[in-house]
Coordinates of C-alpha atoms in Angstrom, one line a residue:
S1 CA 1.5 18.6 -8.9
L2 CA 3.0 15.3 -9.9
Y3 CA 0.6 14.8 -12.8
N4 CA 0.6 18.6 -13.6
E5 CA -3.2 18.8 -13.4
C6 CA -5.1 21.6 -11.7
F7 CA -8.7 21.4 -12.7
S8 CA -7.5 19.8 -15.9
I9 CA -5.3 22.8 -16.7
T10 CA -1.6 22.3 -16.9
M11 CA 1.1 24.7 -15.7
D12 CA 4.2 25.4 -17.7
F13 CA 7.4 25.8 -15.7
G14 CA 9.8 25.4 -18.6
S15 CA 8.6 22.8 -21.0
N16 CA 11.2 21.1 -23.2
W17 CA 8.8 21.2 -26.2
A18 CA 7.9 24.0 -28.5
Y19 CA 5.5 24.3 -31.4
S20 CA 7.2 24.3 -34.8
N21 CA 5.5 26.1 -37.7
I22 CA 7.5 24.0 -40.2
T23 CA 6.4 20.5 -39.0
R24 CA 3.2 21.9 -37.5
S25 CA 3.9 19.8 -34.4
F26 CA 5.7 20.0 -31.1
E27 CA 9.4 19.4 -31.3
P28 CA 11.9 19.0 -28.4
I29 CA 14.1 22.0 -27.6
H30 CA 16.9 19.9 -26.0
Y31 CA 17.6 16.2 -26.7
G32 CA 18.7 13.9 -23.9
P33 CA 18.3 14.1 -20.1
T34 CA 19.0 17.9 -20.1
G35 CA 15.5 18.5 -21.5
T36 CA 13.7 16.6 -18.7
Y37 CA 10.9 18.6 -17.1
A38 CA 11.8 19.9 -13.6
F39 CA 9.1 18.0 -11.7
G40 CA 6.1 15.9 -12.7
V41 CA 4.6 15.6 -16.2
D42 CA 5.6 17.9 -19.0
P43 CA 2.5 20.1 -20.0
V44 CA 3.0 19.1 -23.6
W45 CA 1.3 15.8 -22.9
K46 CA -2.0 17.5 -22.2
G47 CA -3.8 17.5 -25.5
A48 CA -1.4 15.0 -27.2
T49 CA -2.9 12.3 -29.4
N50 CA -1.6 9.7 -27.0
E51 CA -2.4 11.7 -23.8
L52 CA -4.7 9.1 -22.3
L53 CA -2.3 6.2 -23.0
Y54 CA 0.6 8.0 -21.4
Y55 CA -1.3 9.2 -18.3
N56 CA -2.7 5.8 -17.8
S57 CA 0.8 4.3 -17.8
V58 CA 2.3 6.8 -15.5
K59 CA -0.6 6.8 -13.0
M60 CA -0.8 3.0 -12.9
K61 CA 2.9 2.7 -12.2
M62 CA 2.9 5.4 -9.5
S63 CA 0.0 3.6 -7.8
I64 CA 2.1 0.4 -7.6
I65 CA 5.1 2.3 -6.3
V66 CA 3.1 4.0 -3.6
G67 CA 1.5 0.7 -2.6
V68 CA 4.7 -1.2 -2.3
I69 CA 6.3 1.6 -0.3
Q70 CA 3.4 1.7 2.1
M71 CA 3.2 -2.1 2.6
T72 CA 7.0 -2.1 3.2
L73 CA 6.5 0.5 5.9
G74 CA 3.8 -1.7 7.4
L75 CA 6.3 -4.6 7.6
I76 CA 8.8 -2.3 9.2
L77 CA 6.2 -1.5 11.9
H78 CA 5.8 -5.2 12.4
L79 CA 9.5 -5.4 13.2
F80 CA 9.1 -2.5 15.7
N81 CA 6.3 -4.4 17.4
A82 CA 8.5 -7.5 17.7
W83 CA 11.2 -5.3 19.1
E84 CA 8.9 -3.6 21.6
F85 CA 7.5 -6.9 22.9
H86 CA 10.8 -8.8 22.9
E87 CA 9.8 -11.2 20.0
L88 CA 12.7 -10.4 17.7
V89 CA 13.5 -14.1 17.1
L90 CA 10.0 -15.4 16.5
D91 CA 8.2 -12.4 14.9
G92 CA 11.3 -10.6 13.6
L93 CA 13.4 -13.4 12.2
F94 CA 10.7 -15.8 11.1
E95 CA 7.9 -13.4 10.2
F96 CA 9.2 -10.0 9.3
L97 CA 12.3 -11.1 7.3
P98 CA 10.7 -13.8 5.1
R99 CA 7.6 -11.5 4.5
L100 CA 9.9 -8.6 3.5
L101 CA 11.9 -10.9 1.2
F102 CA 8.8 -12.2 -0.4
L103 CA 7.3 -8.8 -1.0
L104 CA 10.4 -7.1 -2.3
S105 CA 11.6 -10.1 -4.5
I106 CA 8.4 -9.8 -6.5
F107 CA 6.8 -6.4 -6.2
G108 CA 9.9 -4.6 -5.1
Y109 CA 11.5 -5.9 -8.2
L110 CA 8.5 -4.7 -10.2
C111 CA 9.1 -1.2 -8.9
F112 CA 12.8 -1.5 -9.9
M113 CA 11.8 -2.4 -13.5
I114 CA 9.5 0.6 -13.6
F115 CA 12.3 3.0 -12.5
Y116 CA 14.8 1.3 -14.8
K117 CA 12.5 1.7 -17.8
W118 CA 11.9 5.3 -16.9
A119 CA 15.6 6.1 -16.6
R120 CA 16.7 4.5 -19.8
D121 CA 17.3 6.7 -22.8
W122 CA 15.2 4.9 -25.4
R123 CA 15.6 7.6 -28.1
T124 CA 19.3 7.2 -28.0
Q125 CA 18.9 3.4 -28.0
D126 CA 16.8 3.7 -31.2
A127 CA 19.6 5.7 -32.9
I128 CA 22.3 3.2 -31.8
N129 CA 20.3 0.2 -32.9
L130 CA 19.5 1.8 -36.3
A131 CA 23.2 2.8 -36.9
Y132 CA 24.7 -0.6 -35.9
N133 CA 21.7 -2.8 -37.0
I134 CA 21.3 -4.2 -33.5
T135 CA 18.3 -6.6 -33.1
N136 CA 16.9 -8.7 -30.3
P137 CA 16.7 -12.5 -30.4
T138 CA 13.4 -12.2 -32.4
G139 CA 15.2 -10.2 -35.1
M140 CA 13.4 -6.9 -34.2
M141 CA 15.0 -3.6 -33.5
T142 CA 14.8 -2.7 -29.8
G143 CA 14.1 0.8 -28.6
T144 CA 11.2 3.1 -28.0
N145 CA 8.8 1.2 -30.2
N146 CA 9.8 -2.2 -28.8
A147 CA 10.4 -1.3 -25.2
P148 CA 9.4 -4.3 -23.0
V149 CA 6.0 -4.2 -21.3
I150 CA 6.6 -4.4 -17.5
L151 CA 3.5 -6.5 -16.8
N152 CA 4.7 -9.1 -19.4
E153 CA 8.1 -9.2 -17.8
L154 CA 6.5 -9.9 -14.4
I155 CA 4.4 -12.7 -15.9
F156 CA 7.4 -14.2 -17.8
M157 CA 9.2 -14.2 -14.4
F158 CA 7.1 -17.1 -13.2
L159 CA 7.2 -19.2 -16.3
P160 CA 9.2 -22.5 -16.1
S161 CA 12.0 -21.0 -18.1
G162 CA 12.1 -17.9 -15.8
G163 CA 13.1 -15.9 -18.8
A164 CA 12.1 -12.5 -20.2
G165 CA 10.1 -11.7 -23.2
D166 CA 12.2 -8.8 -24.3
A167 CA 15.1 -8.3 -21.9
L168 CA 15.1 -5.0 -20.1
Y169 CA 18.8 -5.3 -19.0
P170 CA 21.6 -7.9 -19.4
G171 CA 21.3 -10.9 -17.2
Q172 CA 17.6 -10.4 -16.5
T173 CA 16.7 -14.1 -16.8
Q174 CA 19.3 -15.1 -14.1
V175 CA 18.1 -12.3 -11.7
Q176 CA 14.5 -13.2 -12.1
T177 CA 15.1 -16.9 -11.5
A178 CA 17.0 -16.1 -8.3
L179 CA 14.2 -13.7 -7.1
V180 CA 11.5 -16.4 -7.7
A181 CA 13.6 -18.9 -5.7
I182 CA 14.0 -16.4 -2.8
A183 CA 10.2 -15.8 -2.8
G184 CA 9.5 -19.6 -2.8
I185 CA 12.0 -20.3 0.0
S186 CA 10.6 -17.5 2.2
I187 CA 7.1 -19.2 2.3
P188 CA 8.1 -22.2 4.4
F189 CA 10.1 -19.9 6.6
M190 CA 6.9 -17.9 7.3
L191 CA 5.1 -21.1 8.1
L192 CA 7.2 -23.7 10.0
P193 CA 9.9 -22.2 12.3
K194 CA 7.7 -20.2 14.6
P195 CA 5.2 -22.9 15.6
L196 CA 8.0 -25.5 15.9
I197 CA 10.1 -23.2 18.2
I198 CA 7.1 -22.4 20.4
R199 CA 6.4 -26.2 20.6
H200 CA 10.0 -26.9 21.6
E201 CA 9.9 -24.1 24.2
H202 CA 6.7 -25.5 25.6
K203 CA 8.1 -29.0 25.9
K204 CA 11.2 -27.7 27.6
H205 CA 9.0 -25.6 30.0
M206 CA 6.9 -28.6 30.9
K207 CA 9.9 -30.8 31.4
K208 CA 11.4 -28.2 33.7
M209 CA 8.2 -28.3 35.8
G210 CA 8.3 -32.1 35.9
L211 CA 5.0 -32.4 34.0
E212 CA 4.1 -34.3 30.8
V213 CA 3.0 -32.5 27.7
G214 CA -0.8 -31.9 27.8
T215 CA -1.0 -31.7 31.6
T216 CA -2.9 -28.8 33.0
V217 CA -0.6 -26.3 34.6
P218 CA -1.7 -25.4 38.1
T219 CA -2.0 -21.6 38.7
A220 CA -1.7 -20.0 42.1
V221 CA -4.0 -17.0 42.4
D222 CA -3.9 -15.0 45.6
D223 CA -6.7 -12.9 47.2
K224 CA -5.4 -9.7 45.7
S225 CA -5.4 -10.9 42.1
D226 CA -8.9 -12.3 42.7
K227 CA -10.1 -8.9 43.8
L228 CA -8.3 -7.2 40.8
E229 CA -9.9 -9.6 38.4
E230 CA -13.3 -9.2 40.0
Y231 CA -12.9 -5.4 39.8
S232 CA -11.8 -5.6 36.2
E233 CA -14.9 -7.6 35.3
E234 CA -17.2 -5.2 37.2
S235 CA -15.6 -2.1 35.6
L236 CA -16.0 -3.7 32.2
E237 CA -19.7 -4.5 32.9
D238 CA -20.3 -0.9 34.1
S239 CA -18.6 0.6 31.0
K240 CA -20.4 -1.7 28.5
G241 CA -23.8 -1.6 30.2
K242 CA -25.8 -4.0 32.3
G243 CA -27.0 -7.3 30.9
R244 CA -23.6 -8.2 29.3
E245 CA -22.9 -11.8 29.9
K246 CA -19.7 -12.5 31.9
D247 CA -18.5 -15.1 29.4
E248 CA -18.1 -12.4 26.8
I249 CA -15.5 -10.6 29.0
K250 CA -12.1 -11.9 28.4
T251 CA -9.0 -10.4 30.1
V252 CA -5.9 -11.0 28.1
H253 CA -2.8 -11.2 30.3
G254 CA 0.5 -10.0 28.8
G255 CA 0.9 -10.0 25.1
S256 CA 2.0 -7.5 22.5
G257 CA -1.0 -5.3 21.9
G258 CA -1.1 -5.2 18.1
G259 CA 1.8 -7.6 17.8
G260 CA 0.7 -11.0 19.0
G261 CA -0.8 -10.8 22.5
G262 CA -3.2 -13.5 23.3
K263 CA -1.4 -16.1 21.2
T264 CA -0.6 -19.6 22.5
K265 CA 2.7 -19.3 24.2
P266 CA 5.1 -21.8 25.9
G267 CA 3.8 -22.8 29.3
D268 CA 0.2 -21.8 28.6
E269 CA -2.2 -24.3 30.2
D270 CA -4.3 -24.4 27.0
F271 CA -1.3 -24.9 24.6
N272 CA -2.4 -26.6 21.4
F273 CA 0.1 -27.2 18.7
G274 CA -2.5 -28.1 16.1
E275 CA -4.4 -24.8 16.6
L276 CA -1.1 -22.9 16.5
M277 CA -0.1 -24.5 13.3
I278 CA -3.4 -23.9 11.6
A279 CA -3.3 -20.2 12.7
Q280 CA 0.2 -19.8 11.3
L281 CA -0.8 -21.5 8.1
L282 CA -3.8 -19.2 7.7
E283 CA -1.5 -16.1 8.3
T284 CA 1.0 -17.4 5.7
I285 CA -1.7 -18.0 3.1
E286 CA -3.3 -14.6 3.8
F287 CA 0.0 -12.8 3.4
V288 CA 1.1 -14.6 0.2
L289 CA -2.2 -14.1 -1.5
G290 CA -2.8 -10.7 0.1
S291 CA 0.5 -9.4 -1.3
V292 CA -0.9 -9.9 -4.8
S293 CA -4.4 -8.7 -4.1
H294 CA -3.3 -5.7 -1.9
T295 CA -0.8 -4.5 -4.6
A296 CA -3.6 -4.7 -7.2
S297 CA -5.9 -2.9 -4.7
Y298 CA -3.6 0.2 -4.8
L299 CA -4.5 0.5 -8.5
R300 CA -7.7 2.3 -7.2
L301 CA -5.4 5.3 -6.9
W302 CA -4.9 5.2 -10.6
A303 CA -8.6 4.8 -11.3
L304 CA -9.6 7.7 -9.0
S305 CA -7.0 10.0 -10.5
L306 CA -8.0 9.1 -14.0
A307 CA -11.7 9.6 -13.2
H308 CA -11.1 13.0 -11.5
S309 CA -8.9 14.2 -14.3
E310 CA -11.4 13.2 -17.0
L311 CA -14.3 14.8 -15.1
A312 CA -12.4 18.0 -14.7
T313 CA -11.5 18.0 -18.4
V314 CA -15.1 17.4 -19.5
F315 CA -16.4 20.3 -17.2
Y316 CA -13.7 22.7 -18.5
Y317 CA -14.1 21.9 -22.2
K318 CA -17.8 21.7 -22.3
I319 CA -18.4 24.9 -20.4
M320 CA -15.4 27.3 -20.9
F321 CA -14.7 26.3 -24.5
Q322 CA -18.4 26.7 -25.3
V323 CA -18.2 30.2 -23.9
I324 CA -15.2 31.0 -26.1
D325 CA -17.0 29.7 -29.2
I326 CA -20.2 31.7 -28.4
T327 CA -18.5 35.0 -27.7
K328 CA -15.9 35.1 -30.4
D329 CA -17.8 37.6 -32.5
M330 CA -19.3 39.7 -29.7
N331 CA -18.3 43.0 -28.1
L332 CA -16.2 43.2 -25.0
I333 CA -19.0 43.9 -22.5
V334 CA -21.1 40.9 -23.7
I335 CA -18.0 38.7 -23.7
G336 CA -17.2 39.8 -20.1
L337 CA -20.7 39.0 -18.9
I338 CA -21.0 35.7 -20.6
T339 CA -17.5 34.7 -19.5
F340 CA -18.4 35.6 -15.9
A341 CA -21.6 33.5 -16.1
G342 CA -19.8 30.6 -17.7
F343 CA -17.0 30.7 -15.2
S344 CA -19.5 30.8 -12.3
V345 CA -21.3 27.7 -13.7
W346 CA -18.0 25.9 -14.2
F347 CA -16.7 26.8 -10.7
A348 CA -20.0 25.8 -9.0
V349 CA -20.1 22.4 -10.8
T350 CA -16.4 21.7 -10.2
V351 CA -16.8 22.5 -6.5
M352 CA -19.9 20.4 -6.0
V353 CA -18.8 17.4 -7.9
M354 CA -15.0 17.4 -7.6
L355 CA -14.5 18.9 -4.1
F356 CA -17.5 17.4 -2.4
M357 CA -18.7 14.1 -4.0
E358 CA -15.3 12.9 -5.4
L359 CA -13.4 14.0 -2.3
L360 CA -15.7 11.8 -0.2
S361 CA -15.1 8.9 -2.5
A362 CA -11.4 9.4 -2.4
L363 CA -11.5 9.6 1.4
L364 CA -13.3 6.2 1.6
H365 CA -10.8 4.5 -0.7
A366 CA -7.9 6.0 1.2
L367 CA -9.3 4.7 4.5
R368 CA -9.7 1.3 3.1
L369 CA -6.1 1.2 1.9
H370 CA -4.9 2.2 5.3
W371 CA -7.1 -0.1 7.2
V372 CA -6.7 -3.3 5.1
E373 CA -3.7 -3.1 2.9
F374 CA -1.4 -1.2 5.3
Q375 CA -2.5 -2.1 8.9
S376 CA -2.8 -5.8 8.1
K377 CA 1.0 -5.9 7.7
F378 CA 1.5 -5.2 11.4
Y379 CA -1.7 -4.8 13.4
K380 CA -3.5 -7.6 15.1
G381 CA -6.4 -6.8 17.4
D382 CA -5.6 -9.5 20.0
G383 CA -3.9 -7.5 22.7
L384 CA -5.5 -5.9 25.8
L385 CA -9.2 -5.4 25.7
F386 CA -10.0 -1.7 25.3
V387 CA -11.7 -0.1 28.4
P388 CA -13.1 3.4 28.0
F389 CA -12.1 5.9 30.6
S390 CA -14.6 6.2 33.5
L391 CA -14.4 8.3 36.7
K392 CA -16.5 5.7 38.4
S393 CA -14.0 3.0 37.6
V394 CA -11.1 5.1 38.8
Y395 CA -13.0 5.8 42.1
K396 CA -13.6 2.0 42.6
R397 CA -10.0 1.2 41.9
N398 CA -8.7 3.7 44.4
K399 CA -11.2 2.5 47.0
L400 CA -10.2 -1.1 46.4
F401 CA -6.5 -0.4 46.9
Q402 CA -7.2 1.6 50.1
T403 CA -8.9 -1.4 51.6
Q404 CA -5.8 -3.7 51.1

């Protein structure tokens, strides 16, 4: 409904354009914002000479907007994980906040420029520039023909000057310089504070216990915990099948399932600051580079939509329009029969290709976007090991507690 395409056929719910016999072209009925189509794309774009150029631009920008919104939601879920597992200082303040600032200062700003360019009345700007002879620094008239390219503005943002090729709004250079500075400052905040705080807490914990850093912490395990651990291993072996080596079974105590469980924590007997720092460095690099690659990955939505639209258009034009050309000089009965046959072929091909083959392709791409681009912002599979439900394990557990 957003792109106003239903099997390549547009639906007209009050287009602002009407065909003029005088100019032999479509002319706007109302000028200005009052003539904006109610929702989605005006049907007049279908069949226009610049149809493909326009649809490419709209679908590409919508893909970026959807991607940034979903990745931002993933970061918000990361904050909820930190709240749930009482890690608001480490995961919330020193992971969620700098990651959110980095993402929004670059790609959130990109979405802002997209909406700003959409909302600006370029036709009126053309008339004003022409009337008052207003030019940009290069001496060219700014307006519809010279509207800035969003991708170029994003590239200019990272140039040493931090300027803009053709300013979209006043003060754009200063705003972009500040946003790049925020993105740069957020990177060390992702990397350094969390490992250093954990190291400080570990030293304080070891000092409280009267031990030196690097000393193995003695753990007191009673008979009951021994039996529970033994039961846990047995139940895991039963659920996974015999022959599984015991060293493959790892029980992760505590942790924030999906939010950081199993990480090195203060007081752990196997605390290693070097490993913790390397892990944090890899996470930081993955997020910074992933922000670029993941945003570009959402462009697959544009490619899929474009491919489906063009396939539907080819099927409709090559079948139904051929039927119209063949039957234009025939009687009504023959026209009806041939039209029915042509429609049946078009419907069958459309269902087989568009609703079966292409639907499967779209499903696979959507799963990938959810699994990689979205879930990587908050999910980490280092929590409690999954144990499938088993009546046998429940019986053993009940029997074990009855013998205590």
